[in-house]
Tab-separated table of C-alpha atoms in Angstrom:
chain	number	residue	atom	x	y	z
A	1	UNK	CA	171.645	54.816	5.243
A	2	UNK	CA	170.760	51.246	7.477
A	3	UNK	CA	171.587	48.324	5.790
A	4	UNK	CA	169.766	46.373	8.572
A	5	UNK	CA	166.859	46.236	11.105
A	6	UNK	CA	166.421	44.314	13.933
A	7	UNK	CA	164.277	41.007	12.102
A	8	UNK	CA	168.097	40.702	10.554
A	9	UNK	CA	169.593	39.670	14.017
A	10	UNK	CA	169.875	35.912	14.291
A	11	UNK	CA	167.827	36.281	17.742
A	12	UNK	CA	167.823	32.100	17.888
A	13	UNK	CA	171.559	31.811	18.213
A	14	UNK	CA	171.498	33.603	22.225
A	15	UNK	CA	173.094	31.975	24.701
A	16	UNK	CA	172.358	32.835	27.969
A	17	UNK	CA	175.419	30.899	29.783
A	18	UNK	CA	177.443	33.050	27.660
A	19	UNK	CA	176.381	36.437	28.980
A	20	UNK	CA	178.943	38.410	31.051
A	21	UNK	CA	177.657	40.718	33.496
A	22	UNK	CA	180.205	43.432	32.936
A	23	UNK	CA	178.877	43.763	29.379
A	24	UNK	CA	175.595	43.138	30.039
A	25	UNK	CA	175.614	46.326	32.372
A	26	UNK	CA	177.164	48.186	29.610
A	27	UNK	CA	174.631	47.068	26.957
A	28	UNK	CA	171.703	48.719	29.365
A	29	UNK	CA	173.527	52.238	29.635
A	30	UNK	CA	174.604	52.052	26.053
A	31	UNK	CA	171.050	51.046	24.867
A	32	UNK	CA	169.939	54.845	26.327
A	33	UNK	CA	172.856	57.216	24.561
A	34	UNK	CA	171.776	55.379	21.625
A	35	UNK	CA	168.245	55.365	22.072
A	36	UNK	CA	168.170	58.819	22.575
A	37	UNK	CA	169.122	60.245	19.485
A	38	UNK	CA	166.052	61.962	18.731
A	39	UNK	CA	167.525	64.827	20.759
A	40	UNK	CA	170.335	64.994	19.036
A	41	UNK	CA	168.627	64.996	15.567
A	42	UNK	CA	166.451	68.316	16.899
A	43	UNK	CA	169.738	69.938	17.881
A	44	UNK	CA	171.634	68.884	14.744
A	45	UNK	CA	168.383	69.852	12.605
A	46	UNK	CA	168.001	73.146	14.016
A	47	UNK	CA	172.195	74.163	13.599
A	48	UNK	CA	172.167	73.025	10.222
A	49	UNK	CA	168.701	74.791	9.391
A	50	UNK	CA	169.821	75.821	5.772
A	51	UNK	CA	171.457	72.667	4.689
A	52	UNK	CA	167.630	70.525	4.077
A	53	UNK	CA	169.606	68.147	2.424
A	54	UNK	CA	172.384	67.728	5.227
A	55	UNK	CA	169.507	67.366	7.364
A	56	UNK	CA	167.529	64.771	5.793
A	57	UNK	CA	170.840	62.461	6.141
A	58	UNK	CA	170.876	63.689	10.297
A	59	UNK	CA	167.205	61.817	10.407
A	60	UNK	CA	168.809	58.816	8.686
A	61	UNK	CA	171.462	59.190	11.288
A	62	UNK	CA	169.012	59.096	13.849
A	63	UNK	CA	166.924	56.217	12.840
A	64	UNK	CA	170.003	54.664	12.964
A	65	UNK	CA	171.116	55.284	16.069
A	66	UNK	CA	167.487	54.503	17.676
A	67	UNK	CA	167.864	51.681	15.928
A	68	UNK	CA	171.053	50.752	17.538
A	69	UNK	CA	169.346	51.536	21.024
A	70	UNK	CA	166.275	49.155	20.428
A	71	UNK	CA	168.841	46.398	19.394
A	72	UNK	CA	171.184	46.798	22.353
A	73	UNK	CA	167.838	47.230	24.560
A	74	UNK	CA	166.337	43.890	23.270
A	75	UNK	CA	169.419	42.278	23.844
A	76	UNK	CA	169.593	43.202	27.486
A	77	UNK	CA	165.788	41.924	28.357
A	78	UNK	CA	166.686	39.117	26.961
A	79	UNK	CA	170.049	38.640	29.088
A	80	UNK	CA	167.635	39.685	32.175
A	81	UNK	CA	164.121	39.636	31.591
A	82	UNK	CA	163.665	41.549	34.572
A	83	UNK	CA	164.767	45.045	32.699
A	84	UNK	CA	162.673	47.810	31.139
A	85	UNK	CA	164.623	49.564	28.248
A	86	UNK	CA	161.534	51.744	27.714
A	87	UNK	CA	161.314	52.710	31.383
A	88	UNK	CA	165.200	53.451	31.725
A	89	UNK	CA	165.032	55.553	28.985
A	90	UNK	CA	162.402	57.346	30.285
A	91	UNK	CA	164.303	57.992	33.627
A	92	UNK	CA	167.746	58.930	31.924
A	93	UNK	CA	166.039	61.444	29.820
A	94	UNK	CA	164.885	63.104	33.171
A	95	UNK	CA	168.428	62.840	34.321
A	96	UNK	CA	170.006	63.897	31.408
A	97	UNK	CA	169.228	66.327	28.326
A	98	UNK	CA	171.330	68.475	25.517
A	99	UNK	CA	170.384	71.909	24.521
A	100	UNK	CA	167.766	70.780	21.988
A	101	UNK	CA	166.568	74.499	21.370
A	102	UNK	CA	169.939	75.581	20.313
A	103	UNK	CA	170.209	77.078	16.830
A	104	UNK	CA	173.875	77.689	16.649
A	105	UNK	CA	176.557	75.351	17.689
A	106	UNK	CA	177.292	75.160	21.274
A	107	UNK	CA	181.059	74.229	19.826
A	108	UNK	CA	181.600	77.774	18.953
A	109	UNK	CA	181.288	77.115	14.728
A	110	UNK	CA	179.865	74.787	12.259
A	111	UNK	CA	182.797	72.980	11.380
A	112	UNK	CA	184.155	72.620	15.132
A	113	UNK	CA	180.377	71.201	15.526
A	114	UNK	CA	181.181	68.607	12.749
A	115	UNK	CA	184.569	67.741	14.170
A	116	UNK	CA	183.126	67.061	17.504
A	117	UNK	CA	180.793	64.539	15.804
A	118	UNK	CA	183.678	62.837	13.914
A	119	UNK	CA	185.115	62.276	17.372
A	120	UNK	CA	181.979	60.830	18.521
A	121	UNK	CA	181.464	58.455	15.863
A	122	UNK	CA	185.236	57.245	15.999
A	123	UNK	CA	184.621	56.692	19.589
A	124	UNK	CA	181.636	54.506	19.368
A	125	UNK	CA	182.806	52.781	16.389
A	126	UNK	CA	185.907	51.691	18.518
A	127	UNK	CA	183.794	51.091	21.851
A	128	UNK	CA	181.198	48.406	19.513
A	129	UNK	CA	184.563	46.882	17.664
A	130	UNK	CA	185.676	45.979	20.913
A	131	UNK	CA	182.308	45.109	23.069
A	132	UNK	CA	181.984	42.560	19.849
A	133	UNK	CA	185.715	40.773	20.508
A	134	UNK	CA	184.967	41.315	23.913
A	135	UNK	CA	181.952	38.978	23.805
A	136	UNK	CA	181.596	35.417	23.698
A	137	UNK	CA	177.550	35.600	23.108
A	138	UNK	CA	177.073	35.479	19.663
A	139	UNK	CA	174.217	37.343	19.125
A	140	UNK	CA	175.473	40.620	20.872
A	141	UNK	CA	179.084	40.340	19.225
A	142	UNK	CA	176.547	40.519	16.020
A	143	UNK	CA	174.406	43.301	17.308
A	144	UNK	CA	178.221	45.514	18.081
A	145	UNK	CA	179.608	44.318	14.739
A	146	UNK	CA	176.478	45.996	12.769
A	147	UNK	CA	176.548	48.880	14.996
A	148	UNK	CA	180.270	49.429	14.710
A	149	UNK	CA	180.076	49.269	10.682
A	150	UNK	CA	177.552	52.055	10.689
A	151	UNK	CA	179.257	53.971	13.020
A	152	UNK	CA	182.329	54.084	10.519
A	153	UNK	CA	179.649	55.389	8.078
A	154	UNK	CA	177.986	57.930	10.253
A	155	UNK	CA	181.812	59.366	10.710
A	156	UNK	CA	182.667	59.957	6.827
A	157	UNK	CA	179.130	61.438	6.925
A	158	UNK	CA	179.896	64.119	9.248
A	159	UNK	CA	183.668	63.878	7.892
A	160	UNK	CA	182.621	65.064	3.901
A	161	UNK	CA	180.047	67.482	5.406
A	162	UNK	CA	182.655	69.365	7.624
A	163	UNK	CA	185.467	69.360	5.036
A	164	UNK	CA	182.495	71.438	3.074
A	165	UNK	CA	182.326	73.635	5.923
A	166	UNK	CA	186.355	74.040	6.346
A	167	UNK	CA	185.920	75.633	2.965
A	168	UNK	CA	184.014	78.079	3.575
A	169	UNK	CA	185.355	78.870	7.270
A	170	UNK	CA	189.046	77.980	7.482
A	171	UNK	CA	190.253	76.504	11.126
A	172	UNK	CA	193.213	76.444	12.650
A	173	UNK	CA	195.155	73.122	13.463
A	174	UNK	CA	195.391	74.619	16.994
A	175	UNK	CA	191.779	74.841	17.427
A	176	UNK	CA	191.089	71.396	15.458
A	177	UNK	CA	192.844	69.380	17.999
A	178	UNK	CA	191.813	71.464	20.988
A	179	UNK	CA	188.255	70.795	20.081
A	180	UNK	CA	188.565	67.289	19.792
A	181	UNK	CA	190.515	67.458	23.152
A	182	UNK	CA	187.268	69.394	24.141
A	183	UNK	CA	184.788	66.301	23.172
A	184	UNK	CA	187.071	63.454	24.404
A	185	UNK	CA	187.374	65.205	27.887
A	186	UNK	CA	183.407	64.806	27.670
A	187	UNK	CA	183.417	61.098	27.657
A	188	UNK	CA	183.678	60.816	31.210
A	189	UNK	CA	180.679	63.746	31.882
A	190	UNK	CA	177.420	63.292	33.163
A	191	UNK	CA	175.881	61.812	29.926
A	192	UNK	CA	177.260	58.317	29.765
A	193	UNK	CA	176.994	58.209	34.316
A	194	UNK	CA	173.307	59.017	34.066
A	195	UNK	CA	172.604	56.155	31.536
A	196	UNK	CA	174.883	54.161	33.871
A	197	UNK	CA	172.465	54.871	36.975
A	198	UNK	CA	169.146	55.169	34.778
A	199	UNK	CA	170.023	51.440	33.340
A	200	UNK	CA	171.683	49.563	36.639
A	201	UNK	CA	170.801	51.691	39.616
A	202	UNK	CA	167.517	52.899	39.693
A	203	UNK	CA	165.873	49.094	38.343
A	204	UNK	CA	167.354	48.059	41.749
A	205	UNK	CA	166.337	50.859	43.420
A	206	UNK	CA	164.652	53.808	41.938
A	207	UNK	CA	165.029	56.002	45.202
A	208	UNK	CA	168.829	55.932	45.086
A	209	UNK	CA	170.375	59.414	44.116
A	210	UNK	CA	172.353	60.175	41.709
A	211	UNK	CA	176.229	59.752	41.970
A	212	UNK	CA	178.263	60.964	39.615
A	213	UNK	CA	181.541	59.796	40.657
A	214	UNK	CA	180.201	56.191	41.383
A	215	UNK	CA	178.608	55.890	38.430
A	216	UNK	CA	181.340	57.556	36.159
A	217	UNK	CA	183.585	54.733	37.906
A	218	UNK	CA	181.415	51.889	37.058
A	219	UNK	CA	180.911	53.279	33.320
A	220	UNK	CA	184.614	53.827	32.468
A	221	UNK	CA	185.952	51.357	34.453
A	222	UNK	CA	184.472	48.472	32.328
A	223	UNK	CA	184.682	50.752	29.306
A	224	UNK	CA	188.527	51.014	29.335
A	225	UNK	CA	189.225	47.810	30.223
A	226	UNK	CA	187.670	46.528	26.383
A	227	UNK	CA	190.029	48.642	24.479
A	228	UNK	CA	193.041	46.209	22.812
A	229	UNK	CA	196.021	48.099	21.041
A	230	UNK	CA	194.595	48.090	17.595
A	231	UNK	CA	191.421	49.378	18.672
A	232	UNK	CA	192.992	52.364	19.759
A	233	UNK	CA	195.534	52.293	16.786
A	234	UNK	CA	192.767	52.853	14.511
A	235	UNK	CA	190.574	55.769	16.961
A	236	UNK	CA	193.357	57.893	17.210
A	237	UNK	CA	194.186	57.421	12.961
A	238	UNK	CA	190.574	58.296	12.311
A	239	UNK	CA	190.767	61.649	14.837
A	240	UNK	CA	193.781	62.510	13.464
A	241	UNK	CA	192.556	62.707	9.785
A	242	UNK	CA	189.928	64.747	10.979
A	243	UNK	CA	192.039	66.838	12.543
A	244	UNK	CA	193.789	67.203	9.294
A	245	UNK	CA	196.832	65.630	10.267
A	246	UNK	CA	198.397	62.702	8.919
A	247	UNK	CA	197.210	59.515	10.281
A	248	UNK	CA	200.260	57.944	9.919
A	249	UNK	CA	202.784	60.692	10.650
A	250	UNK	CA	204.812	61.214	13.936
A	251	UNK	CA	202.231	63.030	15.905
A	252	UNK	CA	199.874	60.343	15.242
A	253	UNK	CA	202.263	57.767	16.468
A	254	UNK	CA	202.799	59.866	19.420
A	255	UNK	CA	198.880	60.624	20.127
A	256	UNK	CA	198.486	56.758	20.147
A	257	UNK	CA	201.272	55.788	22.819
A	258	UNK	CA	199.698	58.606	25.240
A	259	UNK	CA	196.272	57.290	24.670
A	260	UNK	CA	197.400	53.887	24.775
A	261	UNK	CA	199.078	54.752	28.170
A	262	UNK	CA	196.273	56.575	29.362
A	263	UNK	CA	193.570	53.942	28.806
A	264	UNK	CA	195.563	51.374	30.386
A	265	UNK	CA	196.419	53.749	33.411
A	266	UNK	CA	192.879	54.603	33.688
A	267	UNK	CA	191.330	50.930	33.019
A	268	UNK	CA	193.487	49.989	36.276
A	269	UNK	CA	192.356	52.482	38.631
A	270	UNK	CA	189.000	52.947	37.691
A	271	UNK	CA	188.797	48.828	37.942
A	272	UNK	CA	190.787	49.605	41.186
A	273	UNK	CA	188.050	52.373	42.653
A	274	UNK	CA	184.876	50.283	41.502
């Protein structure tokens, strides 16, 4: 699935003076989330054990995700030579684990699982596209553009498999929207907060106890501040399409407006707290 590797990155273009400390902190945490894809590989392989063709695609997807983590970690180490991405990833895995041994979807159905994955890939594509535009450091911008492109392809992988699932287990629009809203609410759960703690708190003080609220505020305050209207518009269109609604319709426009207002207000509130 991948069309690039770490050797394709123009590392010699790195400009230390252009590193934004706020983006660096986000990159460190994001490298851990991406690098933890093997756990999701195990989980999805169990859930889709009867579909070996899709499991092979999941293997390729996980390789892409781990490559994303390696690229982000390598960049973070360039920007901060004291950062140890391998140690940080180990600490993150000690803090946060998903149910890798589950044999049925925690979402309740195969279709719901795939819809949730579509929402995740939408969010990550938008996030890295926004980070690429926000960064004046050329190597980080390049890495983020490559990752954003991969996440769009990953969205299509899960979307196409979801259409196959829906043909066997039709889901009502209300149930699909509920699944997406549930996954969106998880954006501010322990995964990202734990990644922030392992990447940015523990290197300074390994004994510092995990404070979910502080770490969540730090991560999400910086993340929400990256988004611009066109990132939100595209993200909403992708999620609405996955839910089986018209991405150009009135409902999509309403969701876009509400999402934009939420992100603006949330960014201001979290930034003020942080």
